[in-house]
PDB file of C-alpha atoms in Angstrom:
ATOM      1  CA  LYS A  18     -25.759  15.946 -20.013  1.00 87.00           C
ATOM      2  CA  GLN A  19     -26.159  12.487 -18.557  1.00 91.00           C
ATOM      3  CA  GLU A  20     -28.370  12.264 -15.486  1.00 93.00           C
ATOM      4  CA  VAL A  21     -28.691   9.164 -13.341  1.00 96.00           C
ATOM      5  CA  THR A  22     -31.606   8.680 -10.978  1.00 97.00           C
ATOM      6  CA  GLN A  23     -32.038   6.164  -8.195  1.00 97.00           C
ATOM      7  CA  ILE A  24     -35.385   6.001  -6.451  1.00 92.00           C
ATOM      8  CA  PRO A  25     -36.203   5.647  -3.600  1.00 92.00           C
ATOM      9  CA  ALA A  26     -33.364   7.265  -1.678  1.00 94.00           C
ATOM     10  CA  ALA A  27     -33.840   4.826   1.202  1.00 96.00           C
ATOM     11  CA  LEU A  28     -35.376   1.408   1.640  1.00 96.00           C
ATOM     12  CA  SER A  29     -35.999  -0.761   4.695  1.00 97.00           C
ATOM     13  CA  VAL A  30     -36.901  -4.440   4.338  1.00 97.00           C
ATOM     14  CA  PRO A  31     -37.084  -7.490   6.610  1.00 97.00           C
ATOM     15  CA  GLU A  32     -34.387 -10.109   6.377  1.00 97.00           C
ATOM     16  CA  GLY A  33     -34.958 -12.761   3.723  1.00 97.00           C
ATOM     17  CA  GLU A  34     -36.834 -10.550   1.310  1.00 97.00           C
ATOM     18  CA  ASN A  35     -35.911 -10.451  -2.369  1.00 97.00           C
ATOM     19  CA  LEU A  36     -35.567  -6.895  -3.566  1.00 95.00           C
ATOM     20  CA  VAL A  37     -34.932  -4.819  -6.654  1.00 97.00           C
ATOM     21  CA  LEU A  38     -33.020  -1.563  -6.766  1.00 97.00           C
ATOM     22  CA  ASN A  39     -33.685   0.634  -9.765  1.00 97.00           C
ATOM     23  CA  CYS A  40     -31.445   2.972 -11.722  1.00 97.00           C
ATOM     24  CA  SER A  41     -32.460   5.122 -14.678  1.00 96.00           C
ATOM     25  CA  PHE A  42     -30.358   7.275 -16.976  1.00 95.00           C
ATOM     26  CA  THR A  43     -31.240   9.898 -19.568  1.00 93.00           C
ATOM     27  CA  ASP A  44     -28.684   9.283 -22.313  1.00 88.00           C
ATOM     28  CA  SER A  45     -28.749   5.756 -23.721  1.00 83.00           C
ATOM     29  CA  ALA A  46     -25.405   6.300 -25.495  1.00 82.00           C
ATOM     30  CA  ILE A  47     -23.531   4.739 -22.602  1.00 79.00           C
ATOM     31  CA  TYR A  48     -20.746   2.224 -22.845  1.00 81.00           C
ATOM     32  CA  ASN A  49     -20.973   0.408 -19.545  1.00 92.00           C
ATOM     33  CA  LEU A  50     -22.807   0.417 -16.233  1.00 95.00           C
ATOM     34  CA  GLN A  51     -21.332  -0.390 -12.850  1.00 96.00           C
ATOM     35  CA  TRP A  52     -23.003  -1.023  -9.486  1.00 98.00           C
ATOM     36  CA  PHE A  53     -21.122  -0.159  -6.311  1.00 97.00           C
ATOM     37  CA  ARG A  54     -21.676  -0.698  -2.616  1.00 98.00           C
ATOM     38  CA  GLN A  55     -20.624   1.855  -0.018  1.00 97.00           C
ATOM     39  CA  ASP A  56     -20.641   1.229   3.723  1.00 96.00           C
ATOM     40  CA  PRO A  57     -20.857   4.267   6.034  1.00 93.00           C
ATOM     41  CA  GLY A  58     -17.612   6.209   6.089  1.00 91.00           C
ATOM     42  CA  LYS A  59     -15.977   3.835   3.639  1.00 93.00           C
ATOM     43  CA  GLY A  60     -14.971   3.743   0.006  1.00 93.00           C
ATOM     44  CA  LEU A  61     -16.701   2.237  -3.018  1.00 96.00           C
ATOM     45  CA  THR A  62     -16.688  -1.482  -3.636  1.00 95.00           C
ATOM     46  CA  SER A  63     -17.536  -2.648  -7.136  1.00 95.00           C
ATOM     47  CA  LEU A  64     -20.331  -5.215  -7.182  1.00 97.00           C
ATOM     48  CA  LEU A  65     -21.153  -5.813 -10.809  1.00 96.00           C
ATOM     49  CA  LEU A  66     -20.122  -4.448 -14.175  1.00 95.00           C
ATOM     50  CA  ILE A  67     -22.365  -4.701 -17.228  1.00 94.00           C
ATOM     51  CA  GLN A  68     -20.562  -3.912 -20.428  1.00 89.00           C
ATOM     52  CA  SER A  69     -22.429  -2.354 -23.327  1.00 82.00           C
ATOM     53  CA  SER A  70     -22.709  -5.611 -25.255  1.00 85.00           C
ATOM     54  CA  GLN A  71     -24.163  -7.452 -22.242  1.00 89.00           C
ATOM     55  CA  ARG A  72     -27.643  -7.438 -20.775  1.00 92.00           C
ATOM     56  CA  GLU A  73     -26.973  -8.832 -17.307  1.00 95.00           C
ATOM     57  CA  GLN A  74     -24.364 -10.020 -14.855  1.00 95.00           C
ATOM     58  CA  THR A  75     -24.606 -12.256 -11.802  1.00 97.00           C
ATOM     59  CA  SER A  76     -22.478 -12.641  -8.712  1.00 96.00           C
ATOM     60  CA  GLY A  77     -23.752 -14.837  -5.917  1.00 97.00           C
ATOM     61  CA  ARG A  78     -27.068 -13.425  -4.661  1.00 97.00           C
ATOM     62  CA  LEU A  79     -26.753 -10.361  -6.881  1.00 98.00           C
ATOM     63  CA  ASN A  80     -28.003  -9.971 -10.420  1.00 98.00           C
ATOM     64  CA  ALA A  81     -27.865  -6.780 -12.435  1.00 97.00           C
ATOM     65  CA  SER A  82     -29.583  -6.140 -15.740  1.00 96.00           C
ATOM     66  CA  LEU A  83     -29.223  -3.374 -18.297  1.00 94.00           C
ATOM     67  CA  ASP A  84     -31.715  -2.126 -20.867  1.00 92.00           C
ATOM     68  CA  LYS A  85     -30.019   0.665 -22.777  1.00 89.00           C
ATOM     69  CA  SER A  86     -32.998   1.382 -25.015  1.00 89.00           C
ATOM     70  CA  SER A  87     -35.214   2.232 -22.041  1.00 91.00           C
ATOM     71  CA  GLY A  88     -32.415   3.796 -19.985  1.00 93.00           C
ATOM     72  CA  ARG A  89     -32.788   1.433 -17.049  1.00 95.00           C
ATOM     73  CA  SER A  90     -30.790  -0.932 -14.914  1.00 96.00           C
ATOM     74  CA  THR A  91     -31.908  -3.040 -11.978  1.00 97.00           C
ATOM     75  CA  LEU A  92     -29.940  -4.681  -9.192  1.00 97.00           C
ATOM     76  CA  TYR A  93     -31.676  -7.736  -7.795  1.00 98.00           C
ATOM     77  CA  ILE A  94     -30.678  -8.939  -4.332  1.00 98.00           C
ATOM     78  CA  ALA A  95     -31.944 -12.389  -3.388  1.00 98.00           C
ATOM     79  CA  ALA A  96     -32.651 -13.453   0.187  1.00 98.00           C
ATOM     80  CA  SER A  97     -31.466 -10.204   1.744  1.00 97.00           C
ATOM     81  CA  GLN A  98     -29.371 -10.285   4.927  1.00 97.00           C
ATOM     82  CA  PRO A  99     -28.552  -7.636   7.554  1.00 97.00           C
ATOM     83  CA  GLY A 100     -25.016  -7.598   6.150  1.00 97.00           C
ATOM     84  CA  ASP A 101     -26.450  -6.239   2.901  1.00 98.00           C
ATOM     85  CA  SER A 102     -27.255  -2.963   4.666  1.00 98.00           C
ATOM     86  CA  ALA A 103     -25.329  -0.266   2.832  1.00 98.00           C
ATOM     87  CA  THR A 104     -25.724   2.384   0.150  1.00 97.00           C
ATOM     88  CA  TYR A 105     -25.917   1.076  -3.400  1.00 98.00           C
ATOM     89  CA  LEU A 106     -24.682   3.336  -6.180  1.00 98.00           C
ATOM     90  CA  CYS A 107     -25.307   3.042  -9.887  1.00 97.00           C
ATOM     91  CA  ALA A 108     -22.804   4.630 -12.287  1.00 97.00           C
ATOM     92  CA  VAL A 109     -22.933   4.870 -16.077  1.00 95.00           C
ATOM     93  CA  GLU A 110     -19.775   5.164 -18.115  1.00 93.00           C
ATOM     94  CA  GLY A 111     -19.464   7.272 -21.196  1.00 88.00           C
ATOM     95  CA  ASN A 112     -16.701   9.427 -22.708  1.00 84.00           C
ATOM     96  CA  SER A 113     -14.073   8.094 -20.292  1.00 87.00           C
ATOM     97  CA  LYS A 114     -15.915   9.073 -17.132  1.00 89.00           C
ATOM     98  CA  LEU A 115     -18.581   7.889 -14.720  1.00 94.00           C
ATOM     99  CA  THR A 116     -21.824   9.621 -13.851  1.00 95.00           C
ATOM    100  CA  PHE A 117     -23.337   8.499 -10.554  1.00 97.00           C
ATOM    101  CA  GLY A 118     -26.807   8.337  -9.137  1.00 97.00           C
ATOM    102  CA  LYS A 119     -27.229   9.562  -5.575  1.00 96.00           C
ATOM    103  CA  GLY A 120     -27.614   6.037  -4.285  1.00 97.00           C
ATOM    104  CA  ILE A 121     -30.160   3.952  -2.407  1.00 97.00           C
ATOM    105  CA  THR A 122     -29.529   3.396   1.287  1.00 97.00           C
ATOM    106  CA  LEU A 123     -30.708  -0.092   2.137  1.00 98.00           C
ATOM    107  CA  SER A 124     -31.471  -1.282   5.636  1.00 98.00           C
ATOM    108  CA  VAL A 125     -32.205  -4.980   6.162  1.00 98.00           C
ATOM    109  CA  ARG A 126     -33.916  -5.614   9.502  1.00 97.00           C
ATOM    110  CA  PRO A 127     -33.148  -8.883  11.356  1.00 95.00           C
TER     111      PRO A 127
ATOM    112  CA  ASN B  11      -1.721  -5.068  -3.289  1.00 62.00           C
ATOM    113  CA  ALA B  12      -2.473  -3.569  -6.675  1.00 72.00           C
ATOM    114  CA  GLY B  13      -4.940  -0.723  -6.655  1.00 93.00           C
ATOM    115  CA  VAL B  14      -5.485   2.997  -6.202  1.00 96.00           C
ATOM    116  CA  THR B  15      -3.724   4.658  -3.288  1.00 96.00           C
ATOM    117  CA  GLN B  16      -4.841   8.009  -1.911  1.00 97.00           C
ATOM    118  CA  THR B  17      -2.983  10.104   0.625  1.00 96.00           C
ATOM    119  CA  PRO B  18      -3.648  11.549   3.103  1.00 97.00           C
ATOM    120  CA  LYS B  19      -6.733   9.813   4.509  1.00 96.00           C
ATOM    121  CA  PHE B  20      -7.710  12.814   6.626  1.00 97.00           C
ATOM    122  CA  GLN B  21      -6.775  16.487   6.424  1.00 97.00           C
ATOM    123  CA  VAL B  22      -7.858  19.698   8.114  1.00 98.00           C
ATOM    124  CA  LEU B  23      -7.048  22.955   6.344  1.00 97.00           C
ATOM    125  CA  LYS B  24      -7.574  26.567   7.183  1.00 98.00           C
ATOM    126  CA  THR B  25      -9.397  28.769   4.689  1.00 98.00           C
ATOM    127  CA  GLY B  26      -6.966  30.055   2.092  1.00 97.00           C
ATOM    128  CA  GLN B  27      -4.390  27.327   2.510  1.00 97.00           C
ATOM    129  CA  SER B  28      -3.326  25.216  -0.428  1.00 96.00           C
ATOM    130  CA  MET B  29      -2.647  21.518  -0.545  1.00 96.00           C
ATOM    131  CA  THR B  30      -2.302  18.549  -2.859  1.00 98.00           C
ATOM    132  CA  LEU B  31      -4.260  15.320  -2.592  1.00 98.00           C
ATOM    133  CA  GLN B  32      -2.201  12.466  -3.922  1.00 98.00           C
ATOM    134  CA  CYS B  33      -3.481   9.595  -6.061  1.00 98.00           C
ATOM    135  CA  ALA B  34      -1.370   6.772  -7.450  1.00 98.00           C
ATOM    136  CA  GLN B  35      -2.267   3.549  -9.238  1.00 97.00           C
ATOM    137  CA  ASP B  36      -0.067   0.617 -10.151  1.00 95.00           C
ATOM    138  CA  MET B  37      -2.321  -1.047 -12.720  1.00 94.00           C
ATOM    139  CA  ASN B  38      -1.040   0.893 -15.740  1.00 93.00           C
ATOM    140  CA  HIS B  39      -4.509   2.385 -16.233  1.00 95.00           C
ATOM    141  CA  GLU B  40      -4.860   5.146 -18.798  1.00 95.00           C
ATOM    142  CA  TYR B  41      -7.973   6.705 -17.267  1.00 96.00           C
ATOM    143  CA  MET B  42      -7.889   8.484 -13.918  1.00 97.00           C
ATOM    144  CA  SER B  43     -10.439  10.774 -12.329  1.00 98.00           C
ATOM    145  CA  TRP B  44     -11.286  12.696  -9.177  1.00 98.00           C
ATOM    146  CA  TYR B  45     -14.704  12.834  -7.534  1.00 98.00           C
ATOM    147  CA  ARG B  46     -16.055  14.586  -4.501  1.00 98.00           C
ATOM    148  CA  GLN B  47     -18.860  13.167  -2.401  1.00 97.00           C
ATOM    149  CA  ASP B  48     -21.173  15.397  -0.420  1.00 95.00           C
ATOM    150  CA  PRO B  49     -24.327  14.490   1.537  1.00 89.00           C
ATOM    151  CA  GLY B  50     -27.377  14.696  -0.698  1.00 86.00           C
ATOM    152  CA  MET B  51     -25.284  15.446  -3.788  1.00 88.00           C
ATOM    153  CA  GLY B  52     -23.786  12.067  -4.573  1.00 89.00           C
ATOM    154  CA  LEU B  53     -20.426  11.724  -6.289  1.00 96.00           C
ATOM    155  CA  ARG B  54     -19.544  14.493  -8.717  1.00 97.00           C
ATOM    156  CA  LEU B  55     -16.670  14.526 -11.176  1.00 97.00           C
ATOM    157  CA  ILE B  56     -14.023  17.204 -10.614  1.00 98.00           C
ATOM    158  CA  HIS B  57     -11.348  16.474 -13.235  1.00 98.00           C
ATOM    159  CA  TYR B  58     -10.363  13.493 -15.303  1.00 97.00           C
ATOM    160  CA  SER B  59      -7.526  12.287 -17.514  1.00 97.00           C
ATOM    161  CA  VAL B  60      -7.390   9.806 -20.378  1.00 95.00           C
ATOM    162  CA  GLY B  61      -3.606   9.562 -20.391  1.00 95.00           C
ATOM    163  CA  ALA B  62      -0.357  11.222 -19.401  1.00 95.00           C
ATOM    164  CA  GLY B  63      -0.392  14.867 -20.402  1.00 95.00           C
ATOM    165  CA  ILE B  64      -4.147  14.949 -21.057  1.00 96.00           C
ATOM    166  CA  THR B  65      -6.654  16.338 -18.554  1.00 97.00           C
ATOM    167  CA  ASP B  66     -10.150  17.744 -18.769  1.00 97.00           C
ATOM    168  CA  GLN B  67     -12.730  19.346 -16.516  1.00 97.00           C
ATOM    169  CA  GLY B  68     -15.643  17.528 -15.008  1.00 96.00           C
ATOM    170  CA  GLU B  69     -18.833  18.835 -13.445  1.00 95.00           C
ATOM    171  CA  VAL B  70     -17.321  20.807 -10.536  1.00 97.00           C
ATOM    172  CA  PRO B  71     -13.757  21.895 -11.480  1.00 97.00           C
ATOM    173  CA  ASN B  72     -13.632  25.365  -9.933  1.00 96.00           C
ATOM    174  CA  GLY B  73     -11.018  25.764  -7.209  1.00 96.00           C
ATOM    175  CA  TYR B  74      -9.120  22.632  -8.241  1.00 98.00           C
ATOM    176  CA  ASN B  75      -6.156  22.023 -10.479  1.00 97.00           C
ATOM    177  CA  VAL B  76      -4.741  18.777 -11.874  1.00 98.00           C
ATOM    178  CA  SER B  77      -1.859  17.576 -13.991  1.00 96.00           C
ATOM    179  CA  ARG B  78      -0.884  14.134 -15.285  1.00 97.00           C
ATOM    180  CA  SER B  79       2.852  13.924 -15.876  1.00 97.00           C
ATOM    181  CA  THR B  80       2.998  10.130 -15.481  1.00 97.00           C
ATOM    182  CA  THR B  81       0.570   7.272 -16.053  1.00 96.00           C
ATOM    183  CA  GLU B  82       0.718   6.333 -12.375  1.00 97.00           C
ATOM    184  CA  ASP B  83       0.012   9.645 -10.635  1.00 98.00           C
ATOM    185  CA  PHE B  84      -2.863  12.111 -10.763  1.00 98.00           C
ATOM    186  CA  PRO B  85      -2.601  14.722  -7.991  1.00 98.00           C
ATOM    187  CA  LEU B  86      -5.433  17.116  -7.172  1.00 98.00           C
ATOM    188  CA  ARG B  87      -4.427  20.605  -6.031  1.00 98.00           C
ATOM    189  CA  LEU B  88      -6.569  22.929  -3.986  1.00 97.00           C
ATOM    190  CA  LEU B  89      -5.289  26.384  -4.775  1.00 92.00           C
ATOM    191  CA  SER B  90      -6.945  28.352  -1.952  1.00 96.00           C
ATOM    192  CA  ALA B  91      -9.124  26.170   0.230  1.00 97.00           C
ATOM    193  CA  ALA B  92     -12.670  27.274   1.034  1.00 97.00           C
ATOM    194  CA  PRO B  93     -15.190  25.790   3.491  1.00 97.00           C
ATOM    195  CA  SER B  94     -17.285  24.722   0.468  1.00 97.00           C
ATOM    196  CA  GLN B  95     -14.504  22.299  -0.409  1.00 98.00           C
ATOM    197  CA  THR B  96     -15.090  20.324   2.756  1.00 98.00           C
ATOM    198  CA  SER B  97     -15.890  16.907   1.348  1.00 98.00           C
ATOM    199  CA  VAL B  98     -14.716  13.355   0.829  1.00 98.00           C
ATOM    200  CA  TYR B  99     -12.548  13.013  -2.248  1.00 98.00           C
ATOM    201  CA  PHE B 100     -12.195   9.824  -4.248  1.00 98.00           C
ATOM    202  CA  CYS B 101      -9.728   8.983  -6.973  1.00 98.00           C
ATOM    203  CA  ALA B 102     -10.526   6.291  -9.535  1.00 97.00           C
ATOM    204  CA  SER B 103      -8.782   4.590 -12.419  1.00 96.00           C
ATOM    205  CA  SER B 104      -9.694   2.410 -15.367  1.00 94.00           C
ATOM    206  CA  THR B 105      -8.434   1.143 -18.672  1.00 90.00           C
ATOM    207  CA  PRO B 106     -10.510   1.067 -21.864  1.00 85.00           C
ATOM    208  CA  SER B 107      -9.206  -2.246 -23.124  1.00 81.00           C
ATOM    209  CA  PRO B 108      -9.728  -4.665 -21.663  1.00 81.00           C
ATOM    210  CA  TYR B 109     -12.410  -2.857 -19.692  1.00 84.00           C
ATOM    211  CA  TYR B 110     -13.003  -4.117 -16.156  1.00 86.00           C
ATOM    212  CA  GLY B 111     -14.738  -1.082 -14.736  1.00 91.00           C
ATOM    213  CA  TYR B 112     -13.390   1.558 -12.395  1.00 94.00           C
ATOM    214  CA  THR B 113     -11.310   0.957  -9.283  1.00 95.00           C
ATOM    215  CA  PHE B 114     -11.603   3.491  -6.488  1.00 96.00           C
ATOM    216  CA  GLY B 115      -9.213   4.603  -3.789  1.00 96.00           C
ATOM    217  CA  SER B 116     -10.262   4.625  -0.149  1.00 95.00           C
ATOM    218  CA  GLY B 117     -10.834   8.373  -0.111  1.00 97.00           C
ATOM    219  CA  THR B 118      -9.527  11.524   1.563  1.00 98.00           C
ATOM    220  CA  ARG B 119     -11.753  13.236   4.106  1.00 97.00           C
ATOM    221  CA  LEU B 120     -11.002  16.974   3.916  1.00 98.00           C
ATOM    222  CA  THR B 121     -12.278  19.594   6.328  1.00 98.00           C
ATOM    223  CA  VAL B 122     -11.714  23.293   5.639  1.00 98.00           C
ATOM    224  CA  VAL B 123     -12.238  25.547   8.657  1.00 97.00           C
TER     225      VAL B 123
END
C-alpha cells in the first residue's frame, strides 16, 4: 500500500524566505506526482505535475523535483510572500488513482 | 468553463437519510474518483472508475455506492447517512493519455446530524 508523508505538518516563515517542502512515498512504482495548493475552506488547485519520465517542473517561483529511486519529491518556493500561505498537498499517482499526503500548512509572516 | 462540477456545495442530512452527491465533467476524461477530506486524515479515496461501467473500491468505501453509466457522470450515493460521514467530498477526473494530472471539483461539504 502506497503511503505518502509530508513533514512538518505546519511551517511558519518570514516573508522573502526561500523554502523547501518535502514529500516522501513508500512505493517507487509511481507514474506521476502532483503538487496541489488548498486555501482554507476551498478546493484543490494544481500547482505542478511531474510525469514519471521527468525529474522536475517549474512554474514561476515554484520548482518541484522528483526522485523516484529514493521516494522523494520537493517543492521549492522562492522569495515567499504572504499570499503563499496555504496548505500544500503532495499526491502520487499509480494504478489510476491518487494517494495524498496530509499536507503542509504554510504561513508566511509579513 | 470546462472542468469538474459538483452539486450540491453544502448539505445537511439526518442520520439514516440517503442522498446522492453529483459529479460531472465535460473533458471526456476516462478516470473519475471520489475523495473525502477530514481534519488530520488528509484526502482518502472512496471509489474510483477507469471508464463507463467500471468502478472499484478505494481506501474507505463502506457506506458509499457508485456507478458509472456515462463517461461524464460519476455520482456518489450515501445509502444510510451516519455522523461519521460528515466530511468534505471531492470529485476528480483525469485522462491517461495525454496525461495532464487530475482536475478537482470545488467540493461538497456534508454534515450528518
